[in-house]
Each structure stands twice: as structure tokens, then as C-alpha cells.
PDB file of N, CA and C in Angstrom:
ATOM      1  N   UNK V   1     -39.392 -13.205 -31.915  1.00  0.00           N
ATOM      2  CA  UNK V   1     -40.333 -13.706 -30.946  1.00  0.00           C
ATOM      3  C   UNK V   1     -40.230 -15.233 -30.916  1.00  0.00           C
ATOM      4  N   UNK V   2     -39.658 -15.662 -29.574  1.00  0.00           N
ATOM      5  CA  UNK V   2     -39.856 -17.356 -29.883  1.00  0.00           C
ATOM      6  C   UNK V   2     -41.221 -18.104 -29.564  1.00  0.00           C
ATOM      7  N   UNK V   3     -41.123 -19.056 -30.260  1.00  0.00           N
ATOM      8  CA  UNK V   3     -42.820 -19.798 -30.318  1.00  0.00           C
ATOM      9  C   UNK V   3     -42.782 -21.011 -29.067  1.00  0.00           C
ATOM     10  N   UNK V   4     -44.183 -20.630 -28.530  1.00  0.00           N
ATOM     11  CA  UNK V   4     -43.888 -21.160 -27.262  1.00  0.00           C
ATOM     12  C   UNK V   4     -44.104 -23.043 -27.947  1.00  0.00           C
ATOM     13  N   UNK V   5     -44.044 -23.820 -26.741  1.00  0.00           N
ATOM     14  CA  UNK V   5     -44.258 -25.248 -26.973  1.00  0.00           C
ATOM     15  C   UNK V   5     -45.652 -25.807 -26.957  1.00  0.00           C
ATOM     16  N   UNK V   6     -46.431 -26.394 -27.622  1.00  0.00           N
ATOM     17  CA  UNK V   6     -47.696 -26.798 -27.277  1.00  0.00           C
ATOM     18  C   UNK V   6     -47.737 -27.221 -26.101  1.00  0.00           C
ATOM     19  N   UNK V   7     -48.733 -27.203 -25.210  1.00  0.00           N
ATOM     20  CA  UNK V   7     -48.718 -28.207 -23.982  1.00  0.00           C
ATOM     21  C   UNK V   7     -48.990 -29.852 -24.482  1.00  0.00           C
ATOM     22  N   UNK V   8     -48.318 -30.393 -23.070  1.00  0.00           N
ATOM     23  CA  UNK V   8     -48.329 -31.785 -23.254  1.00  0.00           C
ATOM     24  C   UNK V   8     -49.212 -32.462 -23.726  1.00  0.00           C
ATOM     25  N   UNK V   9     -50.705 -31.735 -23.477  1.00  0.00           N
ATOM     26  CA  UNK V   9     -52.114 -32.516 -23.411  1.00  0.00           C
ATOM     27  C   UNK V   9     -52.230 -32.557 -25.388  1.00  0.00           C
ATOM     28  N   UNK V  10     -52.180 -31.256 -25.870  1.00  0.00           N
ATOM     29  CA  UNK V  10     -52.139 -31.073 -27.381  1.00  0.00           C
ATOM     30  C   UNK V  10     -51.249 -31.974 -27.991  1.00  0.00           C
ATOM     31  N   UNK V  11     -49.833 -31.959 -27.707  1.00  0.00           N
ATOM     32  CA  UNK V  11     -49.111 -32.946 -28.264  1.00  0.00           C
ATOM     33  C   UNK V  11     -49.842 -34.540 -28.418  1.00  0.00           C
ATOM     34  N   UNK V  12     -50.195 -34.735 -26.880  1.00  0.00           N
ATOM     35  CA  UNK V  12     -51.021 -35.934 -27.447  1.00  0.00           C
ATOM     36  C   UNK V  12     -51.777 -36.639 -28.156  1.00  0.00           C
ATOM     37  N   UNK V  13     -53.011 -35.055 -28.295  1.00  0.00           N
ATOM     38  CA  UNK V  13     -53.991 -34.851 -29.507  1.00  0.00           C
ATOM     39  C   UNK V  13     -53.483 -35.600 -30.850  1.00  0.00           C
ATOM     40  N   UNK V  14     -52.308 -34.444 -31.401  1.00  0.00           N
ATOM     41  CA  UNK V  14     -51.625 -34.492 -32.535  1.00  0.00           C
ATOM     42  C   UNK V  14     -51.335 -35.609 -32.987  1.00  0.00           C
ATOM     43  N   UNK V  15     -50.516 -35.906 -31.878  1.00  0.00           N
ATOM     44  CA  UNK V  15     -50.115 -37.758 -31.838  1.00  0.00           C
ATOM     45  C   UNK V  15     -51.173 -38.556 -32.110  1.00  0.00           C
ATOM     46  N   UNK V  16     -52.107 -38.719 -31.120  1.00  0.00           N
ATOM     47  CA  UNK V  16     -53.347 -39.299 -31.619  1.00  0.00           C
ATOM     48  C   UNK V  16     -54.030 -39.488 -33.124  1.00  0.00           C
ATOM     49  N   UNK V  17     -53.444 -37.884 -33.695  1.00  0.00           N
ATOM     50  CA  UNK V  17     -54.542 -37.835 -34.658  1.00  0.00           C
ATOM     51  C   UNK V  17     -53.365 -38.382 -35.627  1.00  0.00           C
ATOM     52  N   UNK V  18     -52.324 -38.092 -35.350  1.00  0.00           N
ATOM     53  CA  UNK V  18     -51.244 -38.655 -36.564  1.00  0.00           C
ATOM     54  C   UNK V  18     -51.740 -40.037 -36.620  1.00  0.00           C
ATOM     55  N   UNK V  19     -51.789 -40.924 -35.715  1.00  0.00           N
ATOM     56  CA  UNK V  19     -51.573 -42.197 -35.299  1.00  0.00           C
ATOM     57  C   UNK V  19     -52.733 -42.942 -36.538  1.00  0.00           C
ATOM     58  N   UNK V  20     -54.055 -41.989 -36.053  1.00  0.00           N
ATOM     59  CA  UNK V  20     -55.431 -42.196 -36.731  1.00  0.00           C
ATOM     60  C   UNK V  20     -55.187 -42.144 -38.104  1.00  0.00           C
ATOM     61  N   UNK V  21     -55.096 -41.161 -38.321  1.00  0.00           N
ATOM     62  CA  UNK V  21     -54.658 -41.010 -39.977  1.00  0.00           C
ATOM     63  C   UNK V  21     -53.906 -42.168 -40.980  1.00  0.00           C
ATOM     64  N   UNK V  22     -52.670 -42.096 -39.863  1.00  0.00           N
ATOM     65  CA  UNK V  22     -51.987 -43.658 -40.341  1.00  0.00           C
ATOM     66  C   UNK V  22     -52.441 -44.823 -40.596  1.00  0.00           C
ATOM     67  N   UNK V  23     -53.480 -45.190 -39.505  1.00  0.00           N
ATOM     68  CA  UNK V  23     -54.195 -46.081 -39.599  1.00  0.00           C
ATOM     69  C   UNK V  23     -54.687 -46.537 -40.465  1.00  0.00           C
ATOM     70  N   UNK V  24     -55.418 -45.187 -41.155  1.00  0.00           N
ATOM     71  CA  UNK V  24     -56.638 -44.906 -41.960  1.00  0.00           C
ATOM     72  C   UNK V  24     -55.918 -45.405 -43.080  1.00  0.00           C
ATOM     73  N   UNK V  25     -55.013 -44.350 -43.416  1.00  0.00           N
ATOM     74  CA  UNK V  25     -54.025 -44.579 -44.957  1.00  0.00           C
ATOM     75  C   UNK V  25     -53.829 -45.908 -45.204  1.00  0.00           C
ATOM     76  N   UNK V  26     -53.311 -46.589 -44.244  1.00  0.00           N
ATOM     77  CA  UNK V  26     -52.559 -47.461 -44.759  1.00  0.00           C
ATOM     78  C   UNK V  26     -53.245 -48.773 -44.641  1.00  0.00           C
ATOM     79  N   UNK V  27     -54.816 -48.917 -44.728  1.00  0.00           N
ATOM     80  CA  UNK V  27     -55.944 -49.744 -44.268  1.00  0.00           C
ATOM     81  C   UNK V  27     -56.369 -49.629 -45.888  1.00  0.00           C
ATOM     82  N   UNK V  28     -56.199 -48.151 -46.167  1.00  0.00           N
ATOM     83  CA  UNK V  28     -56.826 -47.647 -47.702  1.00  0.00           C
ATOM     84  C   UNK V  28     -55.746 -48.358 -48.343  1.00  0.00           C
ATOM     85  N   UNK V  29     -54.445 -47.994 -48.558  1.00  0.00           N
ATOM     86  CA  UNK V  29     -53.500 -48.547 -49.475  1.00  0.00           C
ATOM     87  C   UNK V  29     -53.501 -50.131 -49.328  1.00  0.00           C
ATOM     88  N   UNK V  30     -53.574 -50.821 -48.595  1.00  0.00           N
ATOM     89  CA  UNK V  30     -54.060 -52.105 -48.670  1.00  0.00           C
ATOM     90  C   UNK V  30     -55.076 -52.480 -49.607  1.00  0.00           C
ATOM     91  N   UNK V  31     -56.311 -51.622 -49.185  1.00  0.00           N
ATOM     92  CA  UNK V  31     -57.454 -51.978 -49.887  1.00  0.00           C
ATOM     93  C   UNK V  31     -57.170 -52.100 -51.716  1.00  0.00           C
ATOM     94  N   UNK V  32     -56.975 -50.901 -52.009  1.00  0.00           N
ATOM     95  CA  UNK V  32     -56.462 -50.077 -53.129  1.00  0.00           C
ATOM     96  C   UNK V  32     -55.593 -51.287 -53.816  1.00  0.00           C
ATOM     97  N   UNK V  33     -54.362 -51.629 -53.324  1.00  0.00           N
ATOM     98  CA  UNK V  33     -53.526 -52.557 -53.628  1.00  0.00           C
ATOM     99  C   UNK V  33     -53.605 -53.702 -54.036  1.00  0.00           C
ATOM    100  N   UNK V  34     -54.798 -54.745 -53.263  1.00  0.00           N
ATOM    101  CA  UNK V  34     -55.170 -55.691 -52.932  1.00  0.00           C
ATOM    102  C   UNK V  34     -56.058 -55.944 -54.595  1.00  0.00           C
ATOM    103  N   UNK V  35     -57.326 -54.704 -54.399  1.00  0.00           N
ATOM    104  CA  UNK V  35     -58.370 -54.734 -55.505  1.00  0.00           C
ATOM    105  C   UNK V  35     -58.016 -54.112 -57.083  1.00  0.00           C
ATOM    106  N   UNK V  36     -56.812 -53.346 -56.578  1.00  0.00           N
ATOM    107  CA  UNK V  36     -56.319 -52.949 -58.305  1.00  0.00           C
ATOM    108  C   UNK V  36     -55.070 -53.118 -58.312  1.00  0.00           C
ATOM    109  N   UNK V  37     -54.773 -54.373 -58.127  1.00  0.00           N
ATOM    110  CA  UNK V  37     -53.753 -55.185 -58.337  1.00  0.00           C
ATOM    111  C   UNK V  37     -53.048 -55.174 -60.039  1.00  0.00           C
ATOM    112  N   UNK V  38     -54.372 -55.766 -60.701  1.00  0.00           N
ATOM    113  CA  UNK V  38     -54.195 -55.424 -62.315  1.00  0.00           C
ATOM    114  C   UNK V  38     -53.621 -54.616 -62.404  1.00  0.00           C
ATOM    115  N   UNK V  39     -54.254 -53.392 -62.876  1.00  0.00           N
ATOM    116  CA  UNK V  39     -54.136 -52.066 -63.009  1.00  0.00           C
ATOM    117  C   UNK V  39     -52.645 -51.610 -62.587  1.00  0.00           C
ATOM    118  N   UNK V  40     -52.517 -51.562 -61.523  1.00  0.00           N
ATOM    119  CA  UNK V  40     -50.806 -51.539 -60.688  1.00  0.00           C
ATOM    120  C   UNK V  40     -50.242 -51.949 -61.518  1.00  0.00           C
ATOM    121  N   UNK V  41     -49.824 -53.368 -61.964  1.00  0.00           N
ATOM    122  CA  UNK V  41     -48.921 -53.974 -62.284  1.00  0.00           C
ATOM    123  C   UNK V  41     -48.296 -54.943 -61.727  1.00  0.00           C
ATOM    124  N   UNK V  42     -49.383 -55.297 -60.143  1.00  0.00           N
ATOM    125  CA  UNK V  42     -48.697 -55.972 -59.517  1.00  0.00           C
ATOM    126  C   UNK V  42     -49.125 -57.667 -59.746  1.00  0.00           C
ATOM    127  N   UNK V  43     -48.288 -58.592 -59.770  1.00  0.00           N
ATOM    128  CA  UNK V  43     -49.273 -60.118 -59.478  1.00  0.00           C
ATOM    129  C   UNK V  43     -49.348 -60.604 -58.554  1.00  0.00           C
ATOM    130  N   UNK V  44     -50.544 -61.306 -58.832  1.00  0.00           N
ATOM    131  CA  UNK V  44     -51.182 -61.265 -57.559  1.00  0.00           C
ATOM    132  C   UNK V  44     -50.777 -61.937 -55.880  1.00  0.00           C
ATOM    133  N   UNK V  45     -49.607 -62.748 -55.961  1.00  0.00           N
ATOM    134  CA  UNK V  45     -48.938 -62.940 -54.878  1.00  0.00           C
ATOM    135  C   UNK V  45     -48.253 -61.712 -54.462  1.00  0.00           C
ATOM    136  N   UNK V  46     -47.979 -60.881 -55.268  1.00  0.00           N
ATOM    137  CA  UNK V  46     -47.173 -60.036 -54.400  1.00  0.00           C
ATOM    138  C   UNK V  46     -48.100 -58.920 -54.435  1.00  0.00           C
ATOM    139  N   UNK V  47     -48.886 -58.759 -54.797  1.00  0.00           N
ATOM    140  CA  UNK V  47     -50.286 -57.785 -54.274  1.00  0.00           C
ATOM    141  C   UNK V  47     -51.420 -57.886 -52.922  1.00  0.00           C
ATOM    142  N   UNK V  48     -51.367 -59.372 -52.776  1.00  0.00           N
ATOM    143  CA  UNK V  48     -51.467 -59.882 -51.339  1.00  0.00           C
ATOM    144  C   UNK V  48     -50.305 -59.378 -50.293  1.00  0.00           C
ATOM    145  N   UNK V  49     -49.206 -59.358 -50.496  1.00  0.00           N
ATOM    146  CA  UNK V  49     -47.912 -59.471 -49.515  1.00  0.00           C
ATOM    147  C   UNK V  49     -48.010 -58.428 -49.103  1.00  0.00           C
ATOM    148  N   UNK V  50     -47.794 -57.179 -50.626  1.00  0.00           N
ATOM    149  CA  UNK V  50     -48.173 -55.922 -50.277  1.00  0.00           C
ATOM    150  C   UNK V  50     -49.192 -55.258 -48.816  1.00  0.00           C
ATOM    151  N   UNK V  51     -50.349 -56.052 -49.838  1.00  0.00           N
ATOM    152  CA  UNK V  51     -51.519 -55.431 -48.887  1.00  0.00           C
ATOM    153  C   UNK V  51     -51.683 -56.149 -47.753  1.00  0.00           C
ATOM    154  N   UNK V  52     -51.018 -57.239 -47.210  1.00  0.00           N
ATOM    155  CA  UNK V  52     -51.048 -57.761 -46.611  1.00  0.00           C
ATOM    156  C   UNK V  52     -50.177 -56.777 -45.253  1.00  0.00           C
ATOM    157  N   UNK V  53     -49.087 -56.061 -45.409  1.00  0.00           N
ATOM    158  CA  UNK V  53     -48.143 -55.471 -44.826  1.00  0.00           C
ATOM    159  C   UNK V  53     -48.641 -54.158 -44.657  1.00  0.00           C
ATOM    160  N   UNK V  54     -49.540 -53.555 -45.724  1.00  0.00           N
ATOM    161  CA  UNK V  54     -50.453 -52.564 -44.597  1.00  0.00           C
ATOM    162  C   UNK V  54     -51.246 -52.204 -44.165  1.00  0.00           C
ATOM    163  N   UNK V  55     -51.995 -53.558 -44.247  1.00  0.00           N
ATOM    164  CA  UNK V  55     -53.338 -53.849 -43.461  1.00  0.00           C
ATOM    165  C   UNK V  55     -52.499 -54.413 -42.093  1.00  0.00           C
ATOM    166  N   UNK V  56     -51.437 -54.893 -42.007  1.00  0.00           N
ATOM    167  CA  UNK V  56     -50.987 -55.051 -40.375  1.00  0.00           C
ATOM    168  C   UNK V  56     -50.443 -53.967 -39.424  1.00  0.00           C
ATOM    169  N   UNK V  57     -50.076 -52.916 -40.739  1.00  0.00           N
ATOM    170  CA  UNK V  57     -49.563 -51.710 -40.608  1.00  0.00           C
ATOM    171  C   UNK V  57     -50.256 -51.116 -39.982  1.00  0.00           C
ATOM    172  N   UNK V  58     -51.342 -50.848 -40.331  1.00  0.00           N
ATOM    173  CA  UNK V  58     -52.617 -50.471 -40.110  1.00  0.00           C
ATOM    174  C   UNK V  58     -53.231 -50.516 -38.633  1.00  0.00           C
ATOM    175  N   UNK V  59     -53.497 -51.751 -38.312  1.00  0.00           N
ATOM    176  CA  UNK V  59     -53.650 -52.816 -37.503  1.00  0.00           C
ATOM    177  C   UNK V  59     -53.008 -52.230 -35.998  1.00  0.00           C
ATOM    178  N   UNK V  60     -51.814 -52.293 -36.248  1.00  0.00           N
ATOM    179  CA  UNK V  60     -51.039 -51.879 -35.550  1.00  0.00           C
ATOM    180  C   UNK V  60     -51.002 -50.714 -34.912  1.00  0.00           C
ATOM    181  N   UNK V  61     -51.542 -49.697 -35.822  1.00  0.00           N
ATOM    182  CA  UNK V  61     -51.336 -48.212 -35.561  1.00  0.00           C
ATOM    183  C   UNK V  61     -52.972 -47.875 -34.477  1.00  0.00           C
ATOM    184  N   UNK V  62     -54.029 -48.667 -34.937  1.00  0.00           N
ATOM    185  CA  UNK V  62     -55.043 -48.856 -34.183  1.00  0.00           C
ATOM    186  C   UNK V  62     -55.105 -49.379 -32.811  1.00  0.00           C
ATOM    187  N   UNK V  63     -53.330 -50.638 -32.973  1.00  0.00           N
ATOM    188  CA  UNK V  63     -53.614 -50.714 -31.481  1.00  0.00           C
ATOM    189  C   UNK V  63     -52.250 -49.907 -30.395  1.00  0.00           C
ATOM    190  N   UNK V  64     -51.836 -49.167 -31.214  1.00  0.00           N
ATOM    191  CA  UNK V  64     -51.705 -47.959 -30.484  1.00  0.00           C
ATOM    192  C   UNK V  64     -52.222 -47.120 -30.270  1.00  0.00           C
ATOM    193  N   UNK V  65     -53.108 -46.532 -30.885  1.00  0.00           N
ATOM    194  CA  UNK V  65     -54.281 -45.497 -30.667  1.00  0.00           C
ATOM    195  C   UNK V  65     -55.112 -46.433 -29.163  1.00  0.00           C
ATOM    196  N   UNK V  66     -55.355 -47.540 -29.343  1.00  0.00           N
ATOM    197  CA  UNK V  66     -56.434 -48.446 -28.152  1.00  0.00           C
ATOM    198  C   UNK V  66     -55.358 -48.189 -27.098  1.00  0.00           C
ATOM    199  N   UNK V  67     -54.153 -48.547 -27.117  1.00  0.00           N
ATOM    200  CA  UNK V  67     -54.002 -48.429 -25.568  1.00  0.00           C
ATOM    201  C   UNK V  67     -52.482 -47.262 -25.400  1.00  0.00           C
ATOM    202  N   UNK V  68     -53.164 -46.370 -25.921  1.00  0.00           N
ATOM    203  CA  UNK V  68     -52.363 -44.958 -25.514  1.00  0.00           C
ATOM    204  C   UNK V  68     -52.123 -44.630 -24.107  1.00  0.00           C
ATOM    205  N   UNK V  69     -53.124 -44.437 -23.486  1.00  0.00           N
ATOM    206  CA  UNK V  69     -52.900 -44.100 -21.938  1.00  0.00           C
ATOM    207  C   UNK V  69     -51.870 -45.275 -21.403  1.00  0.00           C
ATOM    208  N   UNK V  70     -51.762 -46.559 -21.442  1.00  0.00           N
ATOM    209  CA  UNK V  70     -51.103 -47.017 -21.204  1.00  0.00           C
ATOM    210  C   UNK V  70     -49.826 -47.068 -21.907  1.00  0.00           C
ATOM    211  N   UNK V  71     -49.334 -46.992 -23.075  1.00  0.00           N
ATOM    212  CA  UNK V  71     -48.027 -46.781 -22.991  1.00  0.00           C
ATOM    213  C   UNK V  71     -47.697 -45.312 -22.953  1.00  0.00           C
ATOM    214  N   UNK V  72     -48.002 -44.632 -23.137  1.00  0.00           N
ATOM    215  CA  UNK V  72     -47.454 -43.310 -23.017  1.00  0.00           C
ATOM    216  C   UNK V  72     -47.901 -42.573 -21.721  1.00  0.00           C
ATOM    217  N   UNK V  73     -47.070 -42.480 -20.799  1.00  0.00           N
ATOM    218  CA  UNK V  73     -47.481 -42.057 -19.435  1.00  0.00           C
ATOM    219  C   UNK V  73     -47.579 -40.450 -19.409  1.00  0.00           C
ATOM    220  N   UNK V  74     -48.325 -39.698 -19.162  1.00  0.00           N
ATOM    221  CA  UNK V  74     -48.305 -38.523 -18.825  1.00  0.00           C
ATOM    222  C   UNK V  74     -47.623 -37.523 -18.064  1.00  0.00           C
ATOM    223  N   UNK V  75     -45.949 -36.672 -18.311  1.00  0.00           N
ATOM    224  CA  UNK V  75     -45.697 -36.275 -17.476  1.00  0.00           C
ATOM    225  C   UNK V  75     -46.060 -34.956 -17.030  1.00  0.00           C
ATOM    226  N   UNK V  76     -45.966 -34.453 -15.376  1.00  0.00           N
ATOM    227  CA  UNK V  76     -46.460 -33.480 -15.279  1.00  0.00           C
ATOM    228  C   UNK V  76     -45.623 -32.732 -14.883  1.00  0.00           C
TER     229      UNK V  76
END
């Protein structure tokens, strides 16, 4: 039995929610990074750099989630 394709509208969902998630994670691993720096092993310039890279990460993934309709056009 082959499995049909989600429709377009769901894919978007998914996407969306991937996008969100990403966001989320990598806002946390910043945080995480940043404040248990010690602990890590990391010092502290490069525990900034770190978290610095995915809190933009982050950042980023939020402002793809903001303007979805505009880059991703809907085909029908």
C-alpha cells in the first residue's frame, strides 16, 4: 500500500513547528552554555562565542517563523 503525501497546508505546519522547536533549542543551549560555562569546561570567552552563535541561531529561526508567508509562497 503506498503512503499518500501530506498536503501542502500540513507540510507547512510541520515546517513551522520544526522551525519553532529550533528556535526554542537553540535559545536553551545558549542559555545553558552561557550560565554553566564552569561546569562544561568551557572559558569564558569561548562560552560567550558559543552561546553567542545560538542565540543568533535562534534568532534567526524566529525570523523565519515571522515572515513565512512571505518567503515561502504557496503552491496550488
Amino acid at each position: 500500500m503506498a503512503e499518500r503525501e501530506p498536503p501542502q497546508s500540513e507540510r507547512g505546519r510541520l515546517a513551522k513547528l520544526a522551525f519553532g522547536v529550533m528556535a526554542l533549542l537553540s535559545l536553551l543551549a545558549g542559555a545553558v552554555i552561557f550560565y554553566l560555562a564552569d561546569q562544561l569546561g568551557f572559558d569564558e570567552q569561548t562560552a560567550r562565542i558559543v552561546a553567542l552563535t545560538f542565540l543568533v541561531a535562534g534568532f534567526a529561526d524566529y525570523l523565519i517563523l515571522h515572515f513565512w508567508d512571505r518567503l515561502i509562497k504557496p503552491r496550488l
